[in-house]
Coordinates of C-alpha atoms in Angstrom, one line a residue:
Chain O
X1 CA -179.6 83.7 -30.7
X2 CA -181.4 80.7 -32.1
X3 CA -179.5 77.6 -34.0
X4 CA -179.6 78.5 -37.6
X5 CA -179.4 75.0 -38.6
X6 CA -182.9 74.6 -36.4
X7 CA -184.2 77.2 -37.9
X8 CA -183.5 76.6 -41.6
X9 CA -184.9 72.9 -41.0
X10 CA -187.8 74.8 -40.0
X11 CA -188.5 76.7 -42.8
X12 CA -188.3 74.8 -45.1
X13 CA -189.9 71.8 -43.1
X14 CA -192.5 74.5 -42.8
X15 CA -192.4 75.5 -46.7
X16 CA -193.3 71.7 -47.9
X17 CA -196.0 71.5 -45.5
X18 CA -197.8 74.8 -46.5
X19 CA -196.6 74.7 -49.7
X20 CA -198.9 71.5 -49.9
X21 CA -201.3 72.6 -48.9
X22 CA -201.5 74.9 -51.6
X23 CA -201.2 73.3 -54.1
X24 CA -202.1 69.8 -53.7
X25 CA -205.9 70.9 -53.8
X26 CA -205.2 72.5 -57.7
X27 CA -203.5 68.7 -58.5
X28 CA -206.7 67.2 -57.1
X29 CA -209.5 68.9 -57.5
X30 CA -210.9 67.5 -60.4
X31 CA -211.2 63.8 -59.1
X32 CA -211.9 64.4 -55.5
X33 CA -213.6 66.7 -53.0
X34 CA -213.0 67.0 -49.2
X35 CA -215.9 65.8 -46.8
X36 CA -218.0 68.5 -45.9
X37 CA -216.8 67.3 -42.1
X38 CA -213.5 68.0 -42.3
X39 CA -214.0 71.3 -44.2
X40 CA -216.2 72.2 -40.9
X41 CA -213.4 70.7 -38.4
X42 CA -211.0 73.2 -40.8
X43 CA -212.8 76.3 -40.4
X44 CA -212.4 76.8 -37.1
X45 CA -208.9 76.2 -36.9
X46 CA -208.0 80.3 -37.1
X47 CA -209.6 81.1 -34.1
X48 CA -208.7 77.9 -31.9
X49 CA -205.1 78.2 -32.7
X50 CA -204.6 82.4 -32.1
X51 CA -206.7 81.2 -29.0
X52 CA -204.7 79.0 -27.8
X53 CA -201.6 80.5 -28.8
X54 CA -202.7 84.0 -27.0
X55 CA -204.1 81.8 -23.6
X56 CA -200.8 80.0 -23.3
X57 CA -198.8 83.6 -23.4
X58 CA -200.7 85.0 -20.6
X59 CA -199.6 82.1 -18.1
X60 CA -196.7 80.2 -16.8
X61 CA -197.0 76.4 -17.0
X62 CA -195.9 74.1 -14.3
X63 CA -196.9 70.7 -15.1
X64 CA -199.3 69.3 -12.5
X65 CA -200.3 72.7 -11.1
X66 CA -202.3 75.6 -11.7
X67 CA -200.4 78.0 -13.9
X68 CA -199.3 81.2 -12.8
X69 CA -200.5 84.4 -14.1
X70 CA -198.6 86.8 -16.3
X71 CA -200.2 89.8 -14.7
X72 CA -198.1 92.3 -17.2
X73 CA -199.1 90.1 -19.9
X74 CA -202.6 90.1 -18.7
X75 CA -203.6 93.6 -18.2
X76 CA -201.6 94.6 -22.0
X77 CA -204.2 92.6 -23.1
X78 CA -207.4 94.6 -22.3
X79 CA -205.8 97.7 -24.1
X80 CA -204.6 95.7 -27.1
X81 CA -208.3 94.5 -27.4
X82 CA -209.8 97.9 -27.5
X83 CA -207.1 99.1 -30.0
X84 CA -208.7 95.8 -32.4
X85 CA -212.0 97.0 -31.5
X86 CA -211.7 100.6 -32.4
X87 CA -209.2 100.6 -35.2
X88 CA -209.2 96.7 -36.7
X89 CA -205.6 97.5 -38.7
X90 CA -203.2 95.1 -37.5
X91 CA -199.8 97.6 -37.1
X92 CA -202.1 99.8 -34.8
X93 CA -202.7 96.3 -32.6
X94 CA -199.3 95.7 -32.3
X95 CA -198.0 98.9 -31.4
X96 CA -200.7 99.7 -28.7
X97 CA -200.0 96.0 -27.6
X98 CA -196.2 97.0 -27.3
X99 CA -196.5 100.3 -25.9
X100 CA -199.1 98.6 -23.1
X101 CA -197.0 96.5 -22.2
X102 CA -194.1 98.9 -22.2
X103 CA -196.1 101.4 -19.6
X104 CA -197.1 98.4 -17.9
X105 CA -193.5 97.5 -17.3
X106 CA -192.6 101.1 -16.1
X107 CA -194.9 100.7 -13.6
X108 CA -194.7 97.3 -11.6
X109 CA -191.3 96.4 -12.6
Chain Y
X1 CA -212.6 96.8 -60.2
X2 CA -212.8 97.0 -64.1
X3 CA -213.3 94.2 -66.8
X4 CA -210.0 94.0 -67.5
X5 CA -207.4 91.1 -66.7
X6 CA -203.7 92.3 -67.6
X7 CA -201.3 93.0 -65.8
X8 CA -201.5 96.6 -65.8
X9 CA -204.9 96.4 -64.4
X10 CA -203.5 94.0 -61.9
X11 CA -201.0 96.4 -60.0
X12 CA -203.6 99.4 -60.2
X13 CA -205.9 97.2 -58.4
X14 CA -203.5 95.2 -55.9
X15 CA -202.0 98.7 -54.4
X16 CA -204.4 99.4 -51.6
X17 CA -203.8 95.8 -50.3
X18 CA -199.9 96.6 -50.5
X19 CA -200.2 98.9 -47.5
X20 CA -201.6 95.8 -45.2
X21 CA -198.7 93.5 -46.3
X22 CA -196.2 96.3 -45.6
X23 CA -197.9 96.5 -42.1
X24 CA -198.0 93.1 -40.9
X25 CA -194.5 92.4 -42.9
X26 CA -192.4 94.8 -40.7
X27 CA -194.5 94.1 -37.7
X28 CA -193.1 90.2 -38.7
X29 CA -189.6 91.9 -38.9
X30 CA -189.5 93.5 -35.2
X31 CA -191.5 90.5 -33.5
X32 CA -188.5 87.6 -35.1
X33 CA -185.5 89.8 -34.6
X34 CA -186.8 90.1 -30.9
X35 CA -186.7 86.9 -30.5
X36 CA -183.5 86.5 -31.7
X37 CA -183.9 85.8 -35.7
X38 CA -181.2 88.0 -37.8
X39 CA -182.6 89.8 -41.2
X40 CA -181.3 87.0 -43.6
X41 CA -183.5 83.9 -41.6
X42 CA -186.6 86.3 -41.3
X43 CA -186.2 87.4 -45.3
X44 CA -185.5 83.1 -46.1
X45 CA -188.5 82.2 -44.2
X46 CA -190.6 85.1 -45.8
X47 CA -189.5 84.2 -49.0
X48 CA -189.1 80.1 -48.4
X49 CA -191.8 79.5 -46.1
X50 CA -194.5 82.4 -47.4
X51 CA -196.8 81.5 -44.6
X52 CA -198.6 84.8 -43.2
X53 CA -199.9 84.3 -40.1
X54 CA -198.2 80.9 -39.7
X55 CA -194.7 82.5 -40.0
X56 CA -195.7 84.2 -36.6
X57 CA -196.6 80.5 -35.1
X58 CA -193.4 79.1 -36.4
X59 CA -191.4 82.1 -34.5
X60 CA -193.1 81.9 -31.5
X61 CA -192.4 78.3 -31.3
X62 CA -188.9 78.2 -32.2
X63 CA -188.4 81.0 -29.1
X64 CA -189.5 78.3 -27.3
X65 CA -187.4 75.6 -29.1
X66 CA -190.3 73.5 -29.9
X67 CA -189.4 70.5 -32.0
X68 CA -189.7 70.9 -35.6
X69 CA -192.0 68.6 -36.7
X70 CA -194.1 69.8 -34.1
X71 CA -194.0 73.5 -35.7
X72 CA -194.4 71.6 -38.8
X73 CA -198.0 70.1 -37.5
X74 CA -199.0 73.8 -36.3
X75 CA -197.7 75.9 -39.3
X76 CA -199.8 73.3 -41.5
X77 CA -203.4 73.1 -39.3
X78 CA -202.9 77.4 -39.2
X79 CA -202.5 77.3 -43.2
X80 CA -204.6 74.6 -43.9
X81 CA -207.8 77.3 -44.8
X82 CA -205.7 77.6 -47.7
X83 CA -206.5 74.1 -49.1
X84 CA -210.2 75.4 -49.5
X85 CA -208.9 78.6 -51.1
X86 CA -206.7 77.1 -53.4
X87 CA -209.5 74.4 -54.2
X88 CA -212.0 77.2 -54.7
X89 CA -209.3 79.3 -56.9
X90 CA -208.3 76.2 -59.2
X91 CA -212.0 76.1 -60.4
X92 CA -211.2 78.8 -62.1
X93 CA -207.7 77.8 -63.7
X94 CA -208.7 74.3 -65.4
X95 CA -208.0 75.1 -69.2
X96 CA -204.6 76.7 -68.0
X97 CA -201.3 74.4 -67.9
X98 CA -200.0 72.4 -64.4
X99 CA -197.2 74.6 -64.9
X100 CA -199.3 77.4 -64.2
X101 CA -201.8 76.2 -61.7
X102 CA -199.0 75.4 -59.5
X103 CA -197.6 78.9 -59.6
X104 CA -200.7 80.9 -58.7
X105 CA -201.5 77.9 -56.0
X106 CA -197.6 78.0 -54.7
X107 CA -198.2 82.1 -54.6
X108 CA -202.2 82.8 -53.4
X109 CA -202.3 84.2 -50.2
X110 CA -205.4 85.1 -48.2
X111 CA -205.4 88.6 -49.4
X112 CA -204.7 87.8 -53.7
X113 CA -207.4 85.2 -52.9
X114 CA -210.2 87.8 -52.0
X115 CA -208.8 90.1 -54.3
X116 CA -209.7 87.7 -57.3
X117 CA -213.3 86.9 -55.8
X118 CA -214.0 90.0 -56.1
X119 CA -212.9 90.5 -59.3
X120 CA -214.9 87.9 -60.3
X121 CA -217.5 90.0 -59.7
X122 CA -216.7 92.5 -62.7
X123 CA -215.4 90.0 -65.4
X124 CA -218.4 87.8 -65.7
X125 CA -217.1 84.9 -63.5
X126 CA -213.5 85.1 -65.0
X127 CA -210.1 84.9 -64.1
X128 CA -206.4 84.3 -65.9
X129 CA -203.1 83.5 -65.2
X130 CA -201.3 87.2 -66.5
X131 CA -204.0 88.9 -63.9
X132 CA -203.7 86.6 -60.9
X133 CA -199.7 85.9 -61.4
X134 CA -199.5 89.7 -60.8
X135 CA -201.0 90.1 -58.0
X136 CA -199.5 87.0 -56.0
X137 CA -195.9 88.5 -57.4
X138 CA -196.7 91.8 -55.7
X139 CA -197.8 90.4 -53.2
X140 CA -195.0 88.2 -52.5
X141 CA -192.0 91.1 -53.1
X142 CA -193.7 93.2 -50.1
X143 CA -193.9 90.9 -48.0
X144 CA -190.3 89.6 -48.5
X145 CA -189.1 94.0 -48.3
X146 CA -191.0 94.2 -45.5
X147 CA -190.0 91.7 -42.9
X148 CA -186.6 92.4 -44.2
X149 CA -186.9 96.3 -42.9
X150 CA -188.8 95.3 -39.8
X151 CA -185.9 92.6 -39.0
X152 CA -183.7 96.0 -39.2
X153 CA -185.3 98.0 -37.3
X154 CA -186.0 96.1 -34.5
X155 CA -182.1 95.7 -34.7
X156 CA -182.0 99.3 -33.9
X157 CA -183.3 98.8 -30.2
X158 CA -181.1 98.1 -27.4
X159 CA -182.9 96.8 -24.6
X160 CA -186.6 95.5 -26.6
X161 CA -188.0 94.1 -23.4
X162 CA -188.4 97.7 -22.1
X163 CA -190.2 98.5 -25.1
X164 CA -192.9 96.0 -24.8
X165 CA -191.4 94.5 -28.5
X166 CA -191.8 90.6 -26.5
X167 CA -195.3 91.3 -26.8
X168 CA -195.7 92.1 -30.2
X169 CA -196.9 88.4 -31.0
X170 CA -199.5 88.3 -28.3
X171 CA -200.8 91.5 -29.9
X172 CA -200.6 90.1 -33.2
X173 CA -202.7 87.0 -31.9
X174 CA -205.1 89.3 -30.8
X175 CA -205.3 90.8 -33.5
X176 CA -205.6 88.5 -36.3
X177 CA -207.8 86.6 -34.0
X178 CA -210.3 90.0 -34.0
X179 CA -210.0 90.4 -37.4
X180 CA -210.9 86.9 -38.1
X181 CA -214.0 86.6 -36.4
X182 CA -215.0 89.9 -37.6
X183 CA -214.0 88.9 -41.5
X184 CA -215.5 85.3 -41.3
X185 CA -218.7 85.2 -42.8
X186 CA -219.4 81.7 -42.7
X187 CA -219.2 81.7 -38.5
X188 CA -221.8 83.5 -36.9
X189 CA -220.0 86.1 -34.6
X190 CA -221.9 84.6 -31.8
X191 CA -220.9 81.1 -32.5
X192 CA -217.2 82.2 -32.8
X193 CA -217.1 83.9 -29.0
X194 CA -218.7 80.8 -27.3
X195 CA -215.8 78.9 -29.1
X196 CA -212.9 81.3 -28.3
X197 CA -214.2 81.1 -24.7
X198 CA -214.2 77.2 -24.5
X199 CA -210.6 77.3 -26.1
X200 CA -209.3 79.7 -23.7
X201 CA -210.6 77.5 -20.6
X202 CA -209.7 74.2 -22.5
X203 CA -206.1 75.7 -22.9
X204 CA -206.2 76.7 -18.9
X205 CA -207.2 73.4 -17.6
X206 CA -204.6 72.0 -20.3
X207 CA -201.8 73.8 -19.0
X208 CA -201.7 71.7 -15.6
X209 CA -201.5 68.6 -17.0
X210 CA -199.9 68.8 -21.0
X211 CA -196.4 70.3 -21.6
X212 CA -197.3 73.4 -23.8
X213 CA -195.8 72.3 -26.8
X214 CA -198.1 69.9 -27.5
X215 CA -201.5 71.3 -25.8
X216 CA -201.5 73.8 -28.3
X217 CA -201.9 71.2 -31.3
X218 CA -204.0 68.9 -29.1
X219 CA -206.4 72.4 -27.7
X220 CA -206.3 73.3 -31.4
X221 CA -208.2 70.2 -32.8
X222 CA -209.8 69.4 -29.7
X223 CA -211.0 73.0 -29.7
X224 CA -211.8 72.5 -33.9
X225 CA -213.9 69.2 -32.6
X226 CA -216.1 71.0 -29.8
X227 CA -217.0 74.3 -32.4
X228 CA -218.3 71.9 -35.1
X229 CA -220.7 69.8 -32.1
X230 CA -221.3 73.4 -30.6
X231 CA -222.5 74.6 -34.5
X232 CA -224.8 71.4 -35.2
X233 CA -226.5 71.8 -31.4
X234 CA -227.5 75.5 -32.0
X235 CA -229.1 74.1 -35.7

């Protein structure tokens, strides 16, 4: 079980920040407009950070040498992909990520 | 779509999209109870925090105790899309109060947001608060129910690891990563591929030699950097 007290200074660390950025732009919008650079930098942010985020899931780090692969973690992938591909709803993704994984599990331990 | 911008109108025509919030909100649910988030912190951050896919991020990261103002720095560059939303929705709300700009900018979500550009489309280039309001307070109460009910019923499993539940995020990544580069319009899907695939090899080589925590923010806007020099070489 996670610290609530870390967890509440999270959300609500979390809240101001995306709260921001929300709303800040209805504030200033009338007297200023991003650069056009920094709405390019911006738009690729989605797919960098899911990205990275799935990448660092499918190994273990051990700073200063090659990570190790998460094989299970690996080969729920390819399934979880197709599932995207054929049905691109986001509760069928998780569950054939899950159940993958699951099988995968049940088979090498 | 009609003309029409009351509220009435507003919930006919904000149902479909209630299913895909009831989705991802109970997938939510099982994904932050698994990691060990009990149904009042995962209903407080839905309801506090209100961050979609950032709300994912933040759990991930607190699994792996990351410090806070470092899940603060990710939960805002995965939201930050929103600032050209908002910016793009407040055009439209400039003759309405602060009062009220605020509250359809501290409720818009990715979803009300393409909901009112379409409807833009049948109200001769309209929008106002009564119609909007609606649809971000739909919005917000499923998303609230449903991470609540997914919370409970991951509850309901005893042993989640045998269940695969611990990969529930990853799936979601893949997911909402699929979905994004199939929903972006303003990334060719080419362009989007070679920059996923420079990512992933930037976060491999990043793993040897930066503690995870803080690759991912540094992969993220070094990854941002190289898809912006990537899009003005292919011009």
């Amino acid at each position: 079980m996670l610290e609530t007290s870390y967890v509440l200074l999270t959300i609500v660390g979390c809240a101001v920040v995306t709260w921001l950025s929300r709303v800040l732009p209805f504030a200033l919008l009338k007297r200023h407009q991003l650069p056009p650079l920094m709405v390019e930098l911006l738009s690729f942010v989605p797919i960098t950070i899911m990205t990275a985020l799935w990448i660092n899931s499918l190994f273990s780090q051990h700073v200063g040498h090659l990570p190790t692969p998460n094989v299970a973690n690996i080969l729920a992938s390819v399934p979880t992909v197709i599932v995207a591909f054929l049905t691109k709803q986001l509760l069928w993704i998780v569950i054939a990520g899950m159940i993958s994984l699951a099988v995968i599990r049940a088979f090498i331990g | 779509m009609n003309s029409q911008l009351d509220a009435r109108t507003a919930v006919k025509e904000t149902l479909p999209t209630v299913f895909g919030y009831i989705g991802i909100g109970l997938a939510f649910g099982v994904v932050s109870q698994s990691v060990g988030l009990d149904v009042i912190l995962v209903m407080l951050m839905s309801a506090i925090t209100y961050a979609g896919s950032a709300q994912f991020i933040m759990v991930s990261m607190l699994a792996t105790h990351s410090p806070v103002i470092s899940i603060m720095v990710a939960a805002f560059l995965v939201n930050a899309r929103m600032m050209l939303m908002s910016a793009t929705v407040a055009g439209y709300f400039r003759h309405d109060s602060m009062w009220h700009n605020i509250l359809v900018g501290t409720l818009l979500t990715d979803e009300s947001f393409a909901l009112g550009m379409n409807k833009l489309n049948a109200t001769d280039r309209k929008l106002n608060f009564h119609w909007f309001n609606t649809v971000n307070l739909i919005a917000y109460g499923t998303w609230i129910a449903a991470s609540g009910v997914g919370a409970l019923l991951g509850k309901l499993v005893a042993h989640p690891e045998k269940l695969g539940l611990d990969f529930a995020l990853v799936a979601m990544f893949i997911g909402l990563l699929y979905l994004q580069v199939i929903a972006d319009k303003t990334l060719s899907v080419n362009l989007q591929v070679v920059v996923i695939a420079v990512e992933a090899i930037l976060i491999y080589v990043g793993l040897i030699f930066i503690p995870s925590n803080a690759l991912l923010l540094v992969g993220t806007v070094l990854g941002c950097v190289i898809g912006v020099v990537i899009k003005h070489a292919r011009n």
